[in-house]
Amino acid sequence: MQLTDTHTHLYSEEFKDDLGAAIQRAKDANVAKFYMPAIDSTTHEAMLDVEKKYPETIAMMGLHPCSVKENFEEELSVVKKYLDKRIFVAIGEIGLDFYWDKTFIPQQYKAFETQMQWALERNIPIVIHARESLDECIETVKPFSDKGLRGIFHCFGGTEAQAKAIVDLDFHLGIGGVFTFKKANLPEVLKDISLKHIVLETDAPYLAPVPFRGKRNESSYVKIVAQALADAKNISVEEVAEITSANAEKIFAAKFN
């Protein structure tokens, strides 16, 4: 059995003292690949250093919506320089965040749309951050998905209708620790969503699954998410691992046009 963590911030400060051990724990839990979304210019080098040191880790490039401030155009220029310098498997994480700060919403839309256009031009997928903005992200993605853009709605925690809307765009749902939170009701929301539309993630060090909720998340816990999804679907965890890992491989290796 091999699992894939499609969204983990292994380069974050929370792992500075035990990154190697955390990666080994994940390997011991059958996690074979780790995809790392970018945040902004303050963390790009740290992320790329992790990628260089650990061949199982794979970097994306992008500007996180929470990092869209007055200098967002400067930050976007940094992203573009990296994209022009080498190949990345995806542009992410990008999107809209209306939870923390609504000061720069117009700039968030601009950054989101600009980066989706770059992804189209490079024939690579995107990984979307959509906090308190899922409907808005779905609508913003539509014209780009019509042109062939594909990717993942990271940390999905929406409704059945929203899940169906994402699947209709031919995007995947990133399922992580929130699936194990009772109030999220995700097992019910996803009961009619095929595994072929799902990938697994942790968003480590954030959003640890039950029974570690509130503590530092890490990539080894993706196995807990896989087991919870298997239980909800009444199938084996091996089947969940096989299908979701194959989905991830297809997404990140794909050329869409």
Tab-separated table of C-alpha atoms in Angstrom:
chain	number	residue	atom	x	y	z
A	1	MET	CA	0.000	0.000	0.000
A	2	GLN	CA	1.284	3.444	-0.938
A	3	LEU	CA	-0.268	6.747	0.115
A	4	THR	CA	0.275	10.236	-1.258
A	5	ASP	CA	0.087	13.458	0.740
A	6	THR	CA	-0.925	16.002	-1.894
A	7	HIS	CA	-0.653	19.019	0.410
A	8	THR	CA	1.916	19.370	3.182
A	9	HIS	CA	4.015	22.312	4.358
A	10	LEU	CA	7.067	20.324	5.409
A	11	TYR	CA	9.232	23.422	5.108
A	12	SER	CA	7.339	25.290	7.846
A	13	GLU	CA	8.991	26.336	11.091
A	14	GLU	CA	6.989	23.697	12.955
A	15	PHE	CA	9.205	20.997	11.408
A	16	LYS	CA	12.580	22.690	11.848
A	17	ASP	CA	13.638	20.409	14.720
A	18	ASP	CA	12.444	17.020	13.443
A	19	LEU	CA	11.773	17.159	9.710
A	20	GLY	CA	13.774	14.040	8.933
A	21	ALA	CA	12.019	12.105	11.681
A	22	ALA	CA	8.607	13.343	10.521
A	23	ILE	CA	9.315	12.230	6.968
A	24	GLN	CA	10.494	8.849	8.213
A	25	ARG	CA	7.327	8.422	10.283
A	26	ALA	CA	5.328	9.141	7.158
A	27	LYS	CA	7.306	6.601	5.162
A	28	ASP	CA	6.697	4.060	7.916
A	29	ALA	CA	2.974	4.833	7.464
A	30	ASN	CA	3.298	4.030	3.737
A	31	VAL	CA	3.382	7.618	2.500
A	32	ALA	CA	5.527	7.571	-0.636
A	33	LYS	CA	5.174	11.122	-2.000
A	34	PHE	CA	4.781	14.566	-0.470
A	35	TYR	CA	3.573	17.532	-2.519
A	36	MET	CA	4.423	20.929	-1.053
A	37	PRO	CA	2.381	24.040	-1.938
A	38	ALA	CA	4.113	27.408	-1.938
A	39	ILE	CA	3.191	30.394	0.229
A	40	ASP	CA	5.239	33.477	-0.722
A	41	SER	CA	8.767	34.806	-1.155
A	42	THR	CA	9.553	34.391	2.549
A	43	THR	CA	9.297	30.596	2.304
A	44	HIS	CA	10.136	29.639	-1.297
A	45	GLU	CA	13.796	28.945	-0.595
A	46	ALA	CA	13.018	26.881	2.495
A	47	MET	CA	10.580	24.806	0.457
A	48	LEU	CA	13.072	24.255	-2.348
A	49	ASP	CA	15.749	23.307	0.176
A	50	VAL	CA	13.473	20.555	1.512
A	51	GLU	CA	12.780	19.357	-2.019
A	52	LYS	CA	16.504	19.210	-2.731
A	53	LYS	CA	17.280	17.262	0.443
A	54	TYR	CA	14.400	14.782	0.292
A	55	PRO	CA	13.639	13.344	-3.172
A	56	GLU	CA	10.175	12.187	-2.070
A	57	THR	CA	9.127	15.824	-1.631
A	58	ILE	CA	7.893	17.787	-4.643
A	59	ALA	CA	7.429	21.548	-4.740
A	60	MET	CA	4.726	23.661	-6.333
A	61	MET	CA	5.026	27.386	-6.956
A	62	GLY	CA	2.515	30.142	-6.338
A	63	LEU	CA	1.283	32.997	-4.168
A	64	HIS	CA	-1.063	32.121	-1.301
A	65	PRO	CA	-4.114	34.421	-1.098
A	66	CYS	CA	-3.315	35.302	2.513
A	67	SER	CA	-0.020	36.722	1.250
A	68	VAL	CA	-1.743	39.012	-1.249
A	69	LYS	CA	-1.078	42.492	0.128
A	70	GLU	CA	-0.066	45.902	-1.244
A	71	ASN	CA	2.999	44.332	-2.856
A	72	PHE	CA	1.177	41.444	-4.537
A	73	GLU	CA	2.449	42.366	-7.995
A	74	GLU	CA	6.015	42.176	-6.716
A	75	GLU	CA	5.249	38.798	-5.147
A	76	LEU	CA	3.721	37.593	-8.412
A	77	SER	CA	6.847	38.631	-10.267
A	78	VAL	CA	8.878	36.422	-7.922
A	79	VAL	CA	6.554	33.501	-8.661
A	80	LYS	CA	6.899	34.066	-12.389
A	81	LYS	CA	10.687	34.139	-12.173
A	82	TYR	CA	10.658	30.729	-10.503
A	83	LEU	CA	8.178	29.376	-13.059
A	84	ASP	CA	10.362	30.619	-15.901
A	85	LYS	CA	13.469	29.143	-14.305
A	86	ARG	CA	12.334	25.511	-13.903
A	87	ILE	CA	9.397	23.129	-14.199
A	88	PHE	CA	6.974	22.796	-11.285
A	89	VAL	CA	4.268	20.133	-11.036
A	90	ALA	CA	1.578	22.699	-10.189
A	91	ILE	CA	0.816	26.308	-9.357
A	92	GLY	CA	-0.406	26.492	-5.790
A	93	GLU	CA	-1.598	27.169	-3.387
A	94	ILE	CA	-3.620	29.936	-4.931
A	95	GLY	CA	-7.184	31.117	-4.568
A	96	LEU	CA	-9.306	33.312	-2.324
A	97	ASP	CA	-9.406	33.677	1.460
A	98	PHE	CA	-12.210	35.780	2.939
A	99	TYR	CA	-11.692	34.513	6.492
A	100	TRP	CA	-8.588	36.302	7.739
A	101	ASP	CA	-8.642	39.633	5.933
A	102	LYS	CA	-10.963	41.137	3.328
A	103	THR	CA	-8.831	44.226	2.721
A	104	PHE	CA	-7.322	42.963	-0.519
A	105	ILE	CA	-10.168	41.006	-2.114
A	106	PRO	CA	-9.822	42.683	-5.560
A	107	GLN	CA	-6.098	41.959	-5.489
A	108	GLN	CA	-6.781	38.351	-4.477
A	109	TYR	CA	-8.978	37.908	-7.550
A	110	LYS	CA	-6.302	39.446	-9.752
A	111	ALA	CA	-3.561	37.218	-8.339
A	112	PHE	CA	-5.782	34.131	-8.628
A	113	GLU	CA	-6.725	34.788	-12.244
A	114	THR	CA	-3.163	35.694	-13.233
A	115	GLN	CA	-1.791	32.464	-11.799
A	116	MET	CA	-4.512	30.356	-13.401
A	117	GLN	CA	-3.562	31.867	-16.750
A	118	TRP	CA	0.079	30.965	-16.111
A	119	ALA	CA	-0.983	27.400	-15.345
A	120	LEU	CA	-2.900	27.204	-18.611
A	121	GLU	CA	0.097	28.503	-20.528
A	122	ARG	CA	2.329	25.880	-18.920
A	123	ASN	CA	-0.188	23.038	-19.096
A	124	ILE	CA	0.110	22.335	-15.366
A	125	PRO	CA	-2.591	21.979	-12.692
A	126	ILE	CA	-3.467	24.328	-9.862
A	127	VAL	CA	-4.084	23.730	-6.167
A	128	ILE	CA	-6.788	25.989	-4.753
A	129	HIS	CA	-7.131	27.514	-1.292
A	130	ALA	CA	-10.768	28.489	-0.728
A	131	ARG	CA	-11.579	29.605	2.804
A	132	GLU	CA	-14.995	31.248	3.261
A	133	SER	CA	-14.897	31.646	-0.524
A	134	LEU	CA	-15.719	28.272	-2.025
A	135	ASP	CA	-18.584	29.444	-4.246
A	136	GLU	CA	-16.538	32.419	-5.416
A	137	CYS	CA	-13.572	30.174	-6.239
A	138	ILE	CA	-15.772	27.777	-8.191
A	139	GLU	CA	-17.186	30.636	-10.265
A	140	THR	CA	-13.747	32.147	-10.859
A	141	VAL	CA	-12.320	28.812	-11.982
A	142	LYS	CA	-15.114	28.040	-14.473
A	143	PRO	CA	-13.839	30.018	-17.490
A	144	PHE	CA	-10.374	28.546	-16.989
A	145	SER	CA	-11.645	24.999	-16.574
A	146	ASP	CA	-13.550	25.485	-19.835
A	147	LYS	CA	-10.129	26.001	-21.443
A	148	GLY	CA	-8.764	22.777	-19.943
A	149	LEU	CA	-7.365	23.848	-16.570
A	150	ARG	CA	-7.505	21.131	-13.924
A	151	GLY	CA	-6.387	20.658	-10.351
A	152	ILE	CA	-7.433	20.256	-6.722
A	153	PHE	CA	-9.717	22.164	-4.391
A	154	HIS	CA	-7.537	21.766	-1.309
A	155	CYS	CA	-9.037	21.172	2.148
A	156	PHE	CA	-12.568	20.642	0.876
A	157	GLY	CA	-15.163	21.159	3.579
A	158	GLY	CA	-18.220	22.243	1.634
A	159	THR	CA	-21.686	20.973	0.794
A	160	GLU	CA	-22.896	18.202	-1.504
A	161	ALA	CA	-23.819	20.822	-4.106
A	162	GLN	CA	-20.368	22.381	-3.929
A	163	ALA	CA	-18.690	18.989	-4.191
A	164	LYS	CA	-20.748	18.203	-7.292
A	165	ALA	CA	-19.930	21.609	-8.800
A	166	ILE	CA	-16.205	20.928	-8.353
A	167	VAL	CA	-16.499	17.461	-9.855
A	168	ASP	CA	-18.417	18.962	-12.788
A	169	LEU	CA	-15.393	21.204	-13.413
A	170	ASP	CA	-13.317	18.003	-13.599
A	171	PHE	CA	-11.378	19.112	-10.527
A	172	HIS	CA	-10.499	16.905	-7.564
A	173	LEU	CA	-11.395	17.299	-3.911
A	174	GLY	CA	-8.492	17.403	-1.454
A	175	ILE	CA	-9.619	15.519	1.657
A	176	GLY	CA	-7.709	15.822	4.918
A	177	GLY	CA	-8.162	15.923	8.661
A	178	VAL	CA	-11.435	17.861	8.466
A	179	PHE	CA	-13.021	14.623	7.212
A	180	THR	CA	-12.648	13.245	10.746
A	181	PHE	CA	-14.343	16.250	12.417
A	182	LYS	CA	-17.930	15.335	13.308
A	183	LYS	CA	-19.335	18.812	12.689
A	184	ALA	CA	-17.968	18.838	9.152
A	185	ASN	CA	-20.290	15.971	8.150
A	186	LEU	CA	-18.029	15.152	5.223
A	187	PRO	CA	-18.717	11.395	5.170
A	188	GLU	CA	-22.342	12.251	4.396
A	189	VAL	CA	-21.443	15.043	1.969
A	190	LEU	CA	-19.151	12.743	-0.010
A	191	LYS	CA	-21.260	9.594	0.089
A	192	ASP	CA	-22.148	9.884	-3.612
A	193	ILE	CA	-18.784	11.255	-4.760
A	194	SER	CA	-16.612	8.633	-6.413
A	195	LEU	CA	-13.072	8.073	-5.165
A	196	LYS	CA	-11.873	8.904	-8.677
A	197	HIS	CA	-12.552	12.559	-7.775
A	198	ILE	CA	-10.657	12.525	-4.456
A	199	VAL	CA	-7.054	12.934	-3.350
A	200	LEU	CA	-5.689	12.766	0.193
A	201	GLU	CA	-3.805	15.488	2.033
A	202	THR	CA	-2.819	16.637	5.501
A	203	ASP	CA	-2.130	20.383	5.203
A	204	ALA	CA	0.528	19.693	7.826
A	205	PRO	CA	1.269	21.268	10.244
A	206	TYR	CA	-2.381	22.413	10.297
A	207	LEU	CA	-5.733	20.648	10.762
A	208	ALA	CA	-4.604	17.391	12.343
A	209	PRO	CA	-7.230	14.634	12.226
A	210	VAL	CA	-8.937	13.106	15.232
A	211	PRO	CA	-7.464	11.886	17.616
A	212	PHE	CA	-4.682	14.457	17.165
A	213	ARG	CA	-6.941	17.447	16.543
A	214	GLY	CA	-5.435	20.612	17.974
A	215	LYS	CA	-1.896	19.264	17.828
A	216	ARG	CA	0.710	19.595	15.088
A	217	ASN	CA	-0.342	17.726	11.996
A	218	GLU	CA	2.167	15.694	10.001
A	219	SER	CA	2.181	13.674	6.817
A	220	SER	CA	2.061	10.308	8.581
A	221	TYR	CA	-1.497	11.174	9.617
A	222	VAL	CA	-2.704	10.919	6.029
A	223	LYS	CA	-3.117	7.231	6.838
A	224	ILE	CA	-5.741	8.178	9.436
A	225	VAL	CA	-7.643	10.125	6.782
A	226	ALA	CA	-7.396	7.197	4.376
A	227	GLN	CA	-8.788	4.826	6.993
A	228	ALA	CA	-11.647	7.185	7.860
A	229	LEU	CA	-12.544	7.500	4.176
A	230	ALA	CA	-12.368	3.721	3.757
A	231	ASP	CA	-14.672	3.230	6.728
A	232	ALA	CA	-17.146	5.768	5.373
A	233	LYS	CA	-17.139	4.171	1.921
A	234	ASN	CA	-17.161	0.630	3.368
A	235	ILE	CA	-14.111	-0.378	1.353
A	236	SER	CA	-10.540	-1.324	2.235
A	237	VAL	CA	-7.926	1.271	3.090
A	238	GLU	CA	-5.751	-0.355	0.425
A	239	GLU	CA	-8.332	0.515	-2.224
A	240	VAL	CA	-8.510	4.104	-0.987
A	241	ALA	CA	-4.712	4.350	-1.102
A	242	GLU	CA	-4.491	2.877	-4.582
A	243	ILE	CA	-7.168	5.048	-6.178
A	244	THR	CA	-6.292	8.349	-4.502
A	245	SER	CA	-2.565	7.925	-5.161
A	246	ALA	CA	-3.280	7.117	-8.812
A	247	ASN	CA	-5.423	10.263	-8.980
A	248	ALA	CA	-2.576	12.344	-7.583
A	249	GLU	CA	-0.098	10.832	-10.017
A	250	LYS	CA	-2.396	11.641	-12.922
A	251	ILE	CA	-3.013	15.216	-11.802
A	252	PHE	CA	0.571	16.193	-11.154
A	253	ALA	CA	1.985	14.424	-14.201
A	254	ALA	CA	-0.658	15.621	-16.635
A	255	LYS	CA	-0.367	17.980	-19.555
A	256	PHE	CA	-3.874	19.173	-20.165
A	257	ASN	CA	-3.810	20.715	-23.611
